[in-house]
Amino acid sequence: MNATLKLGEHFIFDLSDCNHEILMDSERAYSLFAQAVRESGLTVVDEGFYKFSPHGFTCFLLLAESHASLHAWPEHNYCAIDLFTCAIGMDMMPLLMRIKRAFGADDFSMRKLDREASVETKLPIAV
């Protein structure tokens, strides 16, 4: 018999009409993102950052609970954030709203996907 096992939650967060100056300062934007994630209670175990030319950047935070990433297009005042966590049930909305405020986004959309595995279960043996 198969059962579905929820292993994580994946938040896809799009921020539009962000503060242009913040997104053009990639180091500052990265710092704001990393600080918000750290102060949310998630555990950062590693991180990475890549700056594109002439502008834009990608950064990621490897979490004990999974990962968080940000991809910025300053020329469009837009950034895309992925947050995948196995901290099921932890309310991520305060973190996402903090990031929205930090980037001065006037508009956002959020989608949440449950990450699930189909697992085989053993039927109990009748005695």
Short mmCIF file of the N, C-alpha and C atoms (twelve columns), coordinates in Angstrom:
data_MODEL
# 
_entry.id   MODEL 
# 
loop_
_atom_site.group_PDB 
_atom_site.id 
_atom_site.type_symbol 
_atom_site.label_atom_id 
_atom_site.label_alt_id 
_atom_site.label_comp_id 
_atom_site.label_asym_id 
_atom_site.label_seq_id 
_atom_site.Cartn_x 
_atom_site.Cartn_y 
_atom_site.Cartn_z 
_atom_site.pdbx_PDB_model_num 
ATOM 1   N N  . MET A 1   0.848  -1.165  0.000   1 
ATOM 2   C CA . MET A 1   0.000  0.000   0.000   1 
ATOM 3   C C  . MET A 1   0.900  1.237   0.000   1 
ATOM 4   N N  . ASN A 2   0.522  2.260   -0.779  1 
ATOM 5   C CA . ASN A 2   1.297  3.496   -0.848  1 
ATOM 6   C C  . ASN A 2   0.623  4.591   -0.027  1 
ATOM 7   N N  . ALA A 3   1.454  5.421   0.528   1 
ATOM 8   C CA . ALA A 3   0.978  6.579   1.283   1 
ATOM 9   C C  . ALA A 3   1.803  7.788   0.849   1 
ATOM 10  N N  . THR A 4   1.274  8.974   1.071   1 
ATOM 11  C CA . THR A 4   1.992  10.199  0.756   1 
ATOM 12  C C  . THR A 4   2.544  10.775  2.052   1 
ATOM 13  N N  . LEU A 5   3.831  11.066  2.028   1 
ATOM 14  C CA . LEU A 5   4.519  11.594  3.196   1 
ATOM 15  C C  . LEU A 5   4.992  13.012  2.877   1 
ATOM 16  N N  . LYS A 6   4.502  14.001  3.604   1 
ATOM 17  C CA . LYS A 6   4.919  15.390  3.407   1 
ATOM 18  C C  . LYS A 6   6.293  15.579  4.048   1 
ATOM 19  N N  . LEU A 7   7.274  15.972  3.218   1 
ATOM 20  C CA . LEU A 7   8.641  16.127  3.695   1 
ATOM 21  C C  . LEU A 7   9.097  17.580  3.784   1 
ATOM 22  N N  . GLY A 8   8.364  18.478  3.142   1 
ATOM 23  C CA . GLY A 8   8.779  19.870  3.177   1 
ATOM 24  C C  . GLY A 8   7.752  20.791  2.566   1 
ATOM 25  N N  . GLU A 9   8.048  22.086  2.679   1 
ATOM 26  C CA . GLU A 9   7.214  23.125  2.089   1 
ATOM 27  C C  . GLU A 9   8.114  24.037  1.264   1 
ATOM 28  N N  . HIS A 10  7.665  24.348  0.054   1 
ATOM 29  C CA . HIS A 10  8.450  25.177  -0.866  1 
ATOM 30  C C  . HIS A 10  7.657  26.441  -1.149  1 
ATOM 31  N N  . PHE A 11  8.215  27.579  -0.763  1 
ATOM 32  C CA . PHE A 11  7.576  28.873  -0.978  1 
ATOM 33  C C  . PHE A 11  8.262  29.546  -2.166  1 
ATOM 34  N N  . ILE A 12  7.463  29.973  -3.124  1 
ATOM 35  C CA . ILE A 12  7.951  30.706  -4.280  1 
ATOM 36  C C  . ILE A 12  7.399  32.116  -4.135  1 
ATOM 37  N N  . PHE A 13  8.296  33.066  -3.985  1 
ATOM 38  C CA . PHE A 13  7.940  34.428  -3.596  1 
ATOM 39  C C  . PHE A 13  8.512  35.393  -4.628  1 
ATOM 40  N N  . ASP A 14  7.645  36.086  -5.351  1 
ATOM 41  C CA . ASP A 14  8.062  37.047  -6.366  1 
ATOM 42  C C  . ASP A 14  7.801  38.456  -5.858  1 
ATOM 43  N N  . LEU A 15  8.829  39.300  -5.892  1 
ATOM 44  C CA . LEU A 15  8.719  40.683  -5.447  1 
ATOM 45  C C  . LEU A 15  8.885  41.616  -6.642  1 
ATOM 46  N N  . SER A 16  7.883  42.445  -6.869  1 
ATOM 47  C CA . SER A 16  7.914  43.401  -7.976  1 
ATOM 48  C C  . SER A 16  7.873  44.824  -7.434  1 
ATOM 49  N N  . ASP A 17  8.293  45.752  -8.275  1 
ATOM 50  C CA . ASP A 17  8.344  47.173  -7.890  1 
ATOM 51  C C  . ASP A 17  9.164  47.358  -6.616  1 
ATOM 52  N N  . CYS A 18  10.318 46.684  -6.583  1 
ATOM 53  C CA . CYS A 18  11.227 46.816  -5.438  1 
ATOM 54  C C  . CYS A 18  11.977 48.138  -5.517  1 
ATOM 55  N N  . ASN A 19  12.581 48.510  -4.400  1 
ATOM 56  C CA . ASN A 19  13.414 49.700  -4.332  1 
ATOM 57  C C  . ASN A 19  14.639 49.485  -5.221  1 
ATOM 58  N N  . HIS A 20  14.749 50.290  -6.259  1 
ATOM 59  C CA . HIS A 20  15.812 50.150  -7.251  1 
ATOM 60  C C  . HIS A 20  17.203 50.295  -6.625  1 
ATOM 61  N N  . GLU A 21  17.360 51.262  -5.729  1 
ATOM 62  C CA . GLU A 21  18.671 51.494  -5.108  1 
ATOM 63  C C  . GLU A 21  19.134 50.292  -4.299  1 
ATOM 64  N N  . ILE A 22  18.209 49.647  -3.616  1 
ATOM 65  C CA . ILE A 22  18.581 48.471  -2.826  1 
ATOM 66  C C  . ILE A 22  19.030 47.343  -3.747  1 
ATOM 67  N N  . LEU A 23  18.279 47.078  -4.819  1 
ATOM 68  C CA . LEU A 23  18.655 45.988  -5.718  1 
ATOM 69  C C  . LEU A 23  19.937 46.280  -6.486  1 
ATOM 70  N N  . MET A 24  20.233 47.543  -6.741  1 
ATOM 71  C CA . MET A 24  21.487 47.892  -7.426  1 
ATOM 72  C C  . MET A 24  22.697 47.720  -6.511  1 
ATOM 73  N N  . ASP A 25  22.486 47.753  -5.216  1 
ATOM 74  C CA . ASP A 25  23.556 47.544  -4.235  1 
ATOM 75  C C  . ASP A 25  23.485 46.080  -3.798  1 
ATOM 76  N N  . SER A 26  24.069 45.206  -4.600  1 
ATOM 77  C CA . SER A 26  23.903 43.764  -4.390  1 
ATOM 78  C C  . SER A 26  24.408 43.296  -3.023  1 
ATOM 79  N N  . GLU A 27  25.484 43.867  -2.543  1 
ATOM 80  C CA . GLU A 27  26.006 43.458  -1.232  1 
ATOM 81  C C  . GLU A 27  25.017 43.818  -0.121  1 
ATOM 82  N N  . ARG A 28  24.447 45.004  -0.210  1 
ATOM 83  C CA . ARG A 28  23.445 45.427  0.787   1 
ATOM 84  C C  . ARG A 28  22.210 44.528  0.717   1 
ATOM 85  N N  . ALA A 29  21.717 44.263  -0.493  1 
ATOM 86  C CA . ALA A 29  20.537 43.413  -0.669  1 
ATOM 87  C C  . ALA A 29  20.800 42.015  -0.122  1 
ATOM 88  N N  . TYR A 30  21.972 41.482  -0.415  1 
ATOM 89  C CA . TYR A 30  22.346 40.155  0.095   1 
ATOM 90  C C  . TYR A 30  22.359 40.157  1.619   1 
ATOM 91  N N  . SER A 31  22.912 41.209  2.198   1 
ATOM 92  C CA . SER A 31  22.968 41.317  3.651   1 
ATOM 93  C C  . SER A 31  21.571 41.385  4.263   1 
ATOM 94  N N  . LEU A 32  20.674 42.168  3.669   1 
ATOM 95  C CA . LEU A 32  19.294 42.267  4.168   1 
ATOM 96  C C  . LEU A 32  18.594 40.908  4.121   1 
ATOM 97  N N  . PHE A 33  18.768 40.193  3.021   1 
ATOM 98  C CA . PHE A 33  18.166 38.872  2.843   1 
ATOM 99  C C  . PHE A 33  18.707 37.891  3.886   1 
ATOM 100 N N  . ALA A 34  20.024 37.819  3.997   1 
ATOM 101 C CA . ALA A 34  20.656 36.876  4.927   1 
ATOM 102 C C  . ALA A 34  20.280 37.181  6.371   1 
ATOM 103 N N  . GLN A 35  20.248 38.452  6.733   1 
ATOM 104 C CA . GLN A 35  19.889 38.827  8.098   1 
ATOM 105 C C  . GLN A 35  18.452 38.417  8.415   1 
ATOM 106 N N  . ALA A 36  17.535 38.648  7.477   1 
ATOM 107 C CA . ALA A 36  16.135 38.285  7.703   1 
ATOM 108 C C  . ALA A 36  15.991 36.777  7.902   1 
ATOM 109 N N  . VAL A 37  16.674 35.995  7.088   1 
ATOM 110 C CA . VAL A 37  16.587 34.533  7.212   1 
ATOM 111 C C  . VAL A 37  17.189 34.086  8.540   1 
ATOM 112 N N  . ARG A 38  18.352 34.608  8.881   1 
ATOM 113 C CA . ARG A 38  18.999 34.225  10.143  1 
ATOM 114 C C  . ARG A 38  18.113 34.552  11.349  1 
ATOM 115 N N  . GLU A 39  17.506 35.728  11.338  1 
ATOM 116 C CA . GLU A 39  16.706 36.157  12.484  1 
ATOM 117 C C  . GLU A 39  15.335 35.493  12.535  1 
ATOM 118 N N  . SER A 40  14.982 34.726  11.499  1 
ATOM 119 C CA . SER A 40  13.688 34.026  11.485  1 
ATOM 120 C C  . SER A 40  13.702 32.758  12.334  1 
ATOM 121 N N  . GLY A 41  14.900 32.311  12.695  1 
ATOM 122 C CA . GLY A 41  15.011 31.069  13.441  1 
ATOM 123 C C  . GLY A 41  15.507 29.911  12.595  1 
ATOM 124 N N  . LEU A 42  15.653 30.123  11.282  1 
ATOM 125 C CA . LEU A 42  16.223 29.088  10.414  1 
ATOM 126 C C  . LEU A 42  17.736 29.066  10.619  1 
ATOM 127 N N  . THR A 43  18.366 27.929  10.345  1 
ATOM 128 C CA . THR A 43  19.781 27.736  10.644  1 
ATOM 129 C C  . THR A 43  20.616 27.743  9.366   1 
ATOM 130 N N  . VAL A 44  21.401 28.804  9.157   1 
ATOM 131 C CA . VAL A 44  22.269 28.905  7.983   1 
ATOM 132 C C  . VAL A 44  23.541 28.103  8.248   1 
ATOM 133 N N  . VAL A 45  23.855 27.167  7.335   1 
ATOM 134 C CA . VAL A 45  25.063 26.354  7.479   1 
ATOM 135 C C  . VAL A 45  26.117 26.668  6.422   1 
ATOM 136 N N  . ASP A 46  25.703 27.348  5.334   1 
ATOM 137 C CA . ASP A 46  26.638 27.773  4.299   1 
ATOM 138 C C  . ASP A 46  25.925 28.820  3.445   1 
ATOM 139 N N  . GLU A 47  26.685 29.509  2.615   1 
ATOM 140 C CA . GLU A 47  26.066 30.525  1.770   1 
ATOM 141 C C  . GLU A 47  26.928 30.787  0.551   1 
ATOM 142 N N  . GLY A 48  26.291 31.398  -0.449  1 
ATOM 143 C CA . GLY A 48  27.006 31.732  -1.671  1 
ATOM 144 C C  . GLY A 48  26.397 32.962  -2.318  1 
ATOM 145 N N  . PHE A 49  27.217 33.635  -3.135  1 
ATOM 146 C CA . PHE A 49  26.808 34.888  -3.753  1 
ATOM 147 C C  . PHE A 49  27.519 35.012  -5.090  1 
ATOM 148 N N  . TYR A 50  26.775 35.429  -6.125  1 
ATOM 149 C CA . TYR A 50  27.381 35.672  -7.424  1 
ATOM 150 C C  . TYR A 50  26.791 36.947  -8.005  1 
ATOM 151 N N  . LYS A 51  27.662 37.873  -8.379  1 
ATOM 152 C CA . LYS A 51  27.241 39.156  -8.946  1 
ATOM 153 C C  . LYS A 51  27.427 39.098  -10.458 1 
ATOM 154 N N  . PHE A 52  26.364 39.455  -11.189 1 
ATOM 155 C CA . PHE A 52  26.414 39.477  -12.646 1 
ATOM 156 C C  . PHE A 52  26.854 40.847  -13.136 1 
ATOM 157 N N  . SER A 53  27.311 40.914  -14.376 1 
ATOM 158 C CA . SER A 53  27.709 42.173  -14.979 1 
ATOM 159 C C  . SER A 53  26.772 42.470  -16.141 1 
ATOM 160 N N  . PRO A 54  26.194 43.637  -16.250 1 
ATOM 161 C CA . PRO A 54  26.528 44.835  -15.489 1 
ATOM 162 C C  . PRO A 54  25.793 44.945  -14.154 1 
ATOM 163 N N  . HIS A 55  24.716 44.173  -13.967 1 
ATOM 164 C CA . HIS A 55  23.998 44.231  -12.694 1 
ATOM 165 C C  . HIS A 55  23.200 42.938  -12.520 1 
ATOM 166 N N  . GLY A 56  22.683 42.774  -11.335 1 
ATOM 167 C CA . GLY A 56  21.954 41.555  -10.985 1 
ATOM 168 C C  . GLY A 56  22.828 40.649  -10.140 1 
ATOM 169 N N  . PHE A 57  22.193 39.793  -9.376  1 
ATOM 170 C CA . PHE A 57  22.941 38.863  -8.536  1 
ATOM 171 C C  . PHE A 57  22.055 37.689  -8.152  1 
ATOM 172 N N  . THR A 58  22.705 36.640  -7.723  1 
ATOM 173 C CA . THR A 58  22.057 35.464  -7.162  1 
ATOM 174 C C  . THR A 58  22.766 35.156  -5.859  1 
ATOM 175 N N  . CYS A 59  21.992 34.836  -4.842  1 
ATOM 176 C CA . CYS A 59  22.594 34.391  -3.595  1 
ATOM 177 C C  . CYS A 59  21.776 33.239  -3.037  1 
ATOM 178 N N  . PHE A 60  22.434 32.429  -2.239  1 
ATOM 179 C CA . PHE A 60  21.726 31.324  -1.606  1 
ATOM 180 C C  . PHE A 60  22.224 31.156  -0.182  1 
ATOM 181 N N  . LEU A 61  21.341 30.637  0.638   1 
ATOM 182 C CA . LEU A 61  21.680 30.262  2.000   1 
ATOM 183 C C  . LEU A 61  21.325 28.791  2.130   1 
ATOM 184 N N  . LEU A 62  22.325 27.976  2.388   1 
ATOM 185 C CA . LEU A 62  22.094 26.563  2.646   1 
ATOM 186 C C  . LEU A 62  21.677 26.457  4.108   1 
ATOM 187 N N  . LEU A 63  20.513 25.894  4.327   1 
ATOM 188 C CA . LEU A 63  19.947 25.818  5.674   1 
ATOM 189 C C  . LEU A 63  19.994 24.400  6.205   1 
ATOM 190 N N  . ALA A 64  20.092 24.263  7.502   1 
ATOM 191 C CA . ALA A 64  19.937 22.938  8.107   1 
ATOM 192 C C  . ALA A 64  18.555 22.403  7.749   1 
ATOM 193 N N  . GLU A 65  17.607 23.325  7.536   1 
ATOM 194 C CA . GLU A 65  16.226 22.965  7.206   1 
ATOM 195 C C  . GLU A 65  15.996 22.878  5.692   1 
ATOM 196 N N  . SER A 66  16.948 23.205  4.847   1 
ATOM 197 C CA . SER A 66  16.953 23.077  3.389   1 
ATOM 198 C C  . SER A 66  17.680 24.250  2.754   1 
ATOM 199 N N  . HIS A 67  16.972 25.191  2.063   1 
ATOM 200 C CA . HIS A 67  17.681 26.302  1.420   1 
ATOM 201 C C  . HIS A 67  16.775 27.506  1.173   1 
ATOM 202 N N  . ALA A 68  17.428 28.654  0.990   1 
ATOM 203 C CA . ALA A 68  16.758 29.890  0.597   1 
ATOM 204 C C  . ALA A 68  17.624 30.531  -0.479  1 
ATOM 205 N N  . SER A 69  16.983 31.029  -1.542  1 
ATOM 206 C CA . SER A 69  17.742 31.680  -2.604  1 
ATOM 207 C C  . SER A 69  17.028 32.938  -3.059  1 
ATOM 208 N N  . LEU A 70  17.819 33.854  -3.607  1 
ATOM 209 C CA . LEU A 70  17.292 35.105  -4.136  1 
ATOM 210 C C  . LEU A 70  17.990 35.377  -5.461  1 
ATOM 211 N N  . HIS A 71  17.204 35.696  -6.476  1 
ATOM 212 C CA . HIS A 71  17.711 36.044  -7.803  1 
ATOM 213 C C  . HIS A 71  17.161 37.436  -8.120  1 
ATOM 214 N N  . ALA A 72  18.049 38.406  -8.373  1 
ATOM 215 C CA . ALA A 72  17.625 39.801  -8.544  1 
ATOM 216 C C  . ALA A 72  17.872 40.305  -9.960  1 
ATOM 217 N N  . TRP A 73  16.867 41.019  -10.468 1 
ATOM 218 C CA . TRP A 73  16.932 41.722  -11.743 1 
ATOM 219 C C  . TRP A 73  16.686 43.202  -11.445 1 
ATOM 220 N N  . PRO A 74  17.733 43.938  -11.053 1 
ATOM 221 C CA . PRO A 74  17.547 45.344  -10.690 1 
ATOM 222 C C  . PRO A 74  16.952 46.185  -11.824 1 
ATOM 223 N N  . GLU A 75  17.278 45.839  -13.043 1 
ATOM 224 C CA . GLU A 75  16.769 46.622  -14.180 1 
ATOM 225 C C  . GLU A 75  15.250 46.524  -14.314 1 
ATOM 226 N N  . HIS A 76  14.663 45.525  -13.666 1 
ATOM 227 C CA . HIS A 76  13.204 45.369  -13.659 1 
ATOM 228 C C  . HIS A 76  12.609 45.585  -12.265 1 
ATOM 229 N N  . ASN A 77  13.447 45.985  -11.303 1 
ATOM 230 C CA . ASN A 77  13.009 46.170  -9.910  1 
ATOM 231 C C  . ASN A 77  12.300 44.923  -9.386  1 
ATOM 232 N N  . TYR A 78  12.859 43.770  -9.702  1 
ATOM 233 C CA . TYR A 78  12.218 42.479  -9.413  1 
ATOM 234 C C  . TYR A 78  13.231 41.528  -8.782  1 
ATOM 235 N N  . CYS A 79  12.740 40.710  -7.867  1 
ATOM 236 C CA . CYS A 79  13.545 39.585  -7.386  1 
ATOM 237 C C  . CYS A 79  12.652 38.381  -7.121  1 
ATOM 238 N N  . ALA A 80  13.246 37.224  -7.321  1 
ATOM 239 C CA . ALA A 80  12.567 35.952  -7.127  1 
ATOM 240 C C  . ALA A 80  13.231 35.238  -5.955  1 
ATOM 241 N N  . ILE A 81  12.408 34.785  -5.023  1 
ATOM 242 C CA . ILE A 81  12.914 34.124  -3.824  1 
ATOM 243 C C  . ILE A 81  12.303 32.738  -3.725  1 
ATOM 244 N N  . ASP A 82  13.148 31.759  -3.472  1 
ATOM 245 C CA . ASP A 82  12.699 30.399  -3.189  1 
ATOM 246 C C  . ASP A 82  13.105 30.070  -1.757  1 
ATOM 247 N N  . LEU A 83  12.175 29.519  -1.026  1 
ATOM 248 C CA . LEU A 83  12.442 29.077  0.340   1 
ATOM 249 C C  . LEU A 83  11.880 27.674  0.466   1 
ATOM 250 N N  . PHE A 84  12.777 26.713  0.600   1 
ATOM 251 C CA . PHE A 84  12.362 25.326  0.768   1 
ATOM 252 C C  . PHE A 84  12.787 24.901  2.159   1 
ATOM 253 N N  . THR A 85  11.824 24.410  2.932   1 
ATOM 254 C CA . THR A 85  12.126 24.047  4.312   1 
ATOM 255 C C  . THR A 85  11.433 22.755  4.724   1 
ATOM 256 N N  . CYS A 86  12.127 21.999  5.530   1 
ATOM 257 C CA . CYS A 86  11.524 20.810  6.133   1 
ATOM 258 C C  . CYS A 86  11.017 21.127  7.548   1 
ATOM 259 N N  . ALA A 87  11.038 22.409  7.911   1 
ATOM 260 C CA . ALA A 87  10.484 22.849  9.197   1 
ATOM 261 C C  . ALA A 87  8.974  22.996  9.011   1 
ATOM 262 N N  . ILE A 88  8.331  21.871  8.768   1 
ATOM 263 C CA . ILE A 88  6.901  21.846  8.449   1 
ATOM 264 C C  . ILE A 88  6.104  22.454  9.592   1 
ATOM 265 N N  . GLY A 89  5.216  23.351  9.219   1 
ATOM 266 C CA . GLY A 89  4.362  23.991  10.213  1 
ATOM 267 C C  . GLY A 89  4.922  25.288  10.754  1 
ATOM 268 N N  . MET A 90  6.217  25.566  10.509  1 
ATOM 269 C CA . MET A 90  6.783  26.844  10.945  1 
ATOM 270 C C  . MET A 90  6.180  27.934  10.068  1 
ATOM 271 N N  . ASP A 91  5.660  28.981  10.673  1 
ATOM 272 C CA . ASP A 91  5.023  30.061  9.933   1 
ATOM 273 C C  . ASP A 91  6.094  30.896  9.217   1 
ATOM 274 N N  . MET A 92  6.136  30.817  7.895   1 
ATOM 275 C CA . MET A 92  7.133  31.534  7.106   1 
ATOM 276 C C  . MET A 92  6.657  32.926  6.683   1 
ATOM 277 N N  . MET A 93  5.382  33.233  6.896   1 
ATOM 278 C CA . MET A 93  4.867  34.531  6.457   1 
ATOM 279 C C  . MET A 93  5.573  35.719  7.115   1 
ATOM 280 N N  . PRO A 94  5.897  35.681  8.415   1 
ATOM 281 C CA . PRO A 94  6.640  36.825  8.980   1 
ATOM 282 C C  . PRO A 94  7.979  37.046  8.268   1 
ATOM 283 N N  . LEU A 95  8.686  35.979  7.938   1 
ATOM 284 C CA . LEU A 95  9.958  36.097  7.220   1 
ATOM 285 C C  . LEU A 95  9.726  36.686  5.828   1 
ATOM 286 N N  . LEU A 96  8.760  36.159  5.097   1 
ATOM 287 C CA . LEU A 96  8.505  36.639  3.747   1 
ATOM 288 C C  . LEU A 96  8.066  38.106  3.742   1 
ATOM 289 N N  . MET A 97  7.244  38.500  4.699   1 
ATOM 290 C CA . MET A 97  6.807  39.896  4.781   1 
ATOM 291 C C  . MET A 97  7.964  40.814  5.185   1 
ATOM 292 N N  . ARG A 98  8.857  40.313  6.016   1 
ATOM 293 C CA . ARG A 98  10.036 41.112  6.387   1 
ATOM 294 C C  . ARG A 98  10.910 41.355  5.154   1 
ATOM 295 N N  . ILE A 99  11.099 40.322  4.333   1 
ATOM 296 C CA . ILE A 99  11.896 40.479  3.118   1 
ATOM 297 C C  . ILE A 99  11.212 41.464  2.168   1 
ATOM 298 N N  . LYS A 100 9.897  41.355  2.037   1 
ATOM 299 C CA . LYS A 100 9.133  42.279  1.184   1 
ATOM 300 C C  . LYS A 100 9.373  43.723  1.625   1 
ATOM 301 N N  . ARG A 101 9.285  43.977  2.925   1 
ATOM 302 C CA . ARG A 101 9.503  45.328  3.450   1 
ATOM 303 C C  . ARG A 101 10.955 45.771  3.238   1 
ATOM 304 N N  . ALA A 102 11.909 44.870  3.483   1 
ATOM 305 C CA . ALA A 102 13.325 45.210  3.352   1 
ATOM 306 C C  . ALA A 102 13.673 45.636  1.926   1 
ATOM 307 N N  . PHE A 103 13.010 45.040  0.951   1 
ATOM 308 C CA . PHE A 103 13.277 45.357  -0.450  1 
ATOM 309 C C  . PHE A 103 12.327 46.424  -0.991  1 
ATOM 310 N N  . GLY A 104 11.445 46.934  -0.150  1 
ATOM 311 C CA . GLY A 104 10.545 47.999  -0.548  1 
ATOM 312 C C  . GLY A 104 9.618  47.610  -1.684  1 
ATOM 313 N N  . ALA A 105 9.240  46.339  -1.748  1 
ATOM 314 C CA . ALA A 105 8.390  45.849  -2.840  1 
ATOM 315 C C  . ALA A 105 6.965  46.363  -2.697  1 
ATOM 316 N N  . ASP A 106 6.443  46.917  -3.771  1 
ATOM 317 C CA . ASP A 106 5.054  47.377  -3.774  1 
ATOM 318 C C  . ASP A 106 4.089  46.252  -4.124  1 
ATOM 319 N N  . ASP A 107 4.606  45.203  -4.742  1 
ATOM 320 C CA . ASP A 107 3.753  44.104  -5.187  1 
ATOM 321 C C  . ASP A 107 4.479  42.785  -4.956  1 
ATOM 322 N N  . PHE A 108 3.708  41.747  -4.669  1 
ATOM 323 C CA . PHE A 108 4.315  40.433  -4.488  1 
ATOM 324 C C  . PHE A 108 3.290  39.354  -4.813  1 
ATOM 325 N N  . SER A 109 3.807  38.173  -5.095  1 
ATOM 326 C CA . SER A 109 2.952  36.987  -5.193  1 
ATOM 327 C C  . SER A 109 3.681  35.864  -4.482  1 
ATOM 328 N N  . MET A 110 2.901  34.962  -3.923  1 
ATOM 329 C CA . MET A 110 3.477  33.855  -3.183  1 
ATOM 330 C C  . MET A 110 2.709  32.585  -3.518  1 
ATOM 331 N N  . ARG A 111 3.458  31.535  -3.779  1 
ATOM 332 C CA . ARG A 111 2.872  30.207  -3.977  1 
ATOM 333 C C  . ARG A 111 3.565  29.253  -3.023  1 
ATOM 334 N N  . LYS A 112 2.804  28.333  -2.498  1 
ATOM 335 C CA . LYS A 112 3.362  27.341  -1.572  1 
ATOM 336 C C  . LYS A 112 3.069  25.958  -2.138  1 
ATOM 337 N N  . LEU A 113 4.108  25.162  -2.215  1 
ATOM 338 C CA . LEU A 113 3.979  23.793  -2.689  1 
ATOM 339 C C  . LEU A 113 4.385  22.849  -1.568  1 
ATOM 340 N N  . ASP A 114 3.601  21.823  -1.357  1 
ATOM 341 C CA . ASP A 114 4.015  20.777  -0.434  1 
ATOM 342 C C  . ASP A 114 4.929  19.834  -1.192  1 
ATOM 343 N N  . ARG A 115 6.053  19.497  -0.595  1 
ATOM 344 C CA . ARG A 115 6.985  18.541  -1.195  1 
ATOM 345 C C  . ARG A 115 6.676  17.201  -0.549  1 
ATOM 346 N N  . GLU A 116 6.244  16.264  -1.368  1 
ATOM 347 C CA . GLU A 116 5.733  14.988  -0.863  1 
ATOM 348 C C  . GLU A 116 6.400  13.813  -1.561  1 
ATOM 349 N N  . ALA A 117 6.513  12.733  -0.824  1 
ATOM 350 C CA . ALA A 117 7.050  11.490  -1.361  1 
ATOM 351 C C  . ALA A 117 5.983  10.412  -1.249  1 
ATOM 352 N N  . SER A 118 5.925  9.602   -2.288  1 
ATOM 353 C CA . SER A 118 5.044  8.442   -2.235  1 
ATOM 354 C C  . SER A 118 5.880  7.311   -1.644  1 
ATOM 355 N N  . VAL A 119 5.420  6.796   -0.519  1 
ATOM 356 C CA . VAL A 119 6.191  5.751   0.168   1 
ATOM 357 C C  . VAL A 119 5.317  4.506   0.317   1 
ATOM 358 N N  . GLU A 120 5.979  3.378   0.270   1 
ATOM 359 C CA . GLU A 120 5.276  2.117   0.444   1 
ATOM 360 C C  . GLU A 120 5.158  1.829   1.931   1 
ATOM 361 N N  . THR A 121 3.969  1.481   2.345   1 
ATOM 362 C CA . THR A 121 3.771  1.142   3.751   1 
ATOM 363 C C  . THR A 121 3.472  -0.340  3.857   1 
ATOM 364 N N  . LYS A 122 3.861  -0.916  4.943   1 
ATOM 365 C CA . LYS A 122 3.592  -2.326  5.216   1 
ATOM 366 C C  . LYS A 122 2.248  -2.447  5.907   1 
ATOM 367 N N  . LEU A 123 1.454  -3.352  5.448   1 
ATOM 368 C CA . LEU A 123 0.171  -3.627  6.098   1 
ATOM 369 C C  . LEU A 123 0.425  -4.383  7.375   1 
ATOM 370 N N  . PRO A 124 -0.318 -4.087  8.418   1 
ATOM 371 C CA . PRO A 124 -0.142 -4.845  9.664   1 
ATOM 372 C C  . PRO A 124 -0.517 -6.309  9.431   1 
ATOM 373 N N  . ILE A 125 0.223  -7.195  10.057  1 
ATOM 374 C CA . ILE A 125 -0.028 -8.633  9.922   1 
ATOM 375 C C  . ILE A 125 -1.106 -9.047  10.943  1 
ATOM 376 N N  . ALA A 126 -2.127 -9.687  10.436  1 
ATOM 377 C CA . ALA A 126 -3.231 -10.151 11.317  1 
ATOM 378 C C  . ALA A 126 -2.747 -11.356 12.111  1 
ATOM 379 N N  . VAL A 127 -3.127 -11.402 13.369  1 
ATOM 380 C CA . VAL A 127 -2.733 -12.537 14.230  1 
ATOM 381 C C  . VAL A 127 -3.866 -13.500 14.417  1 
# 
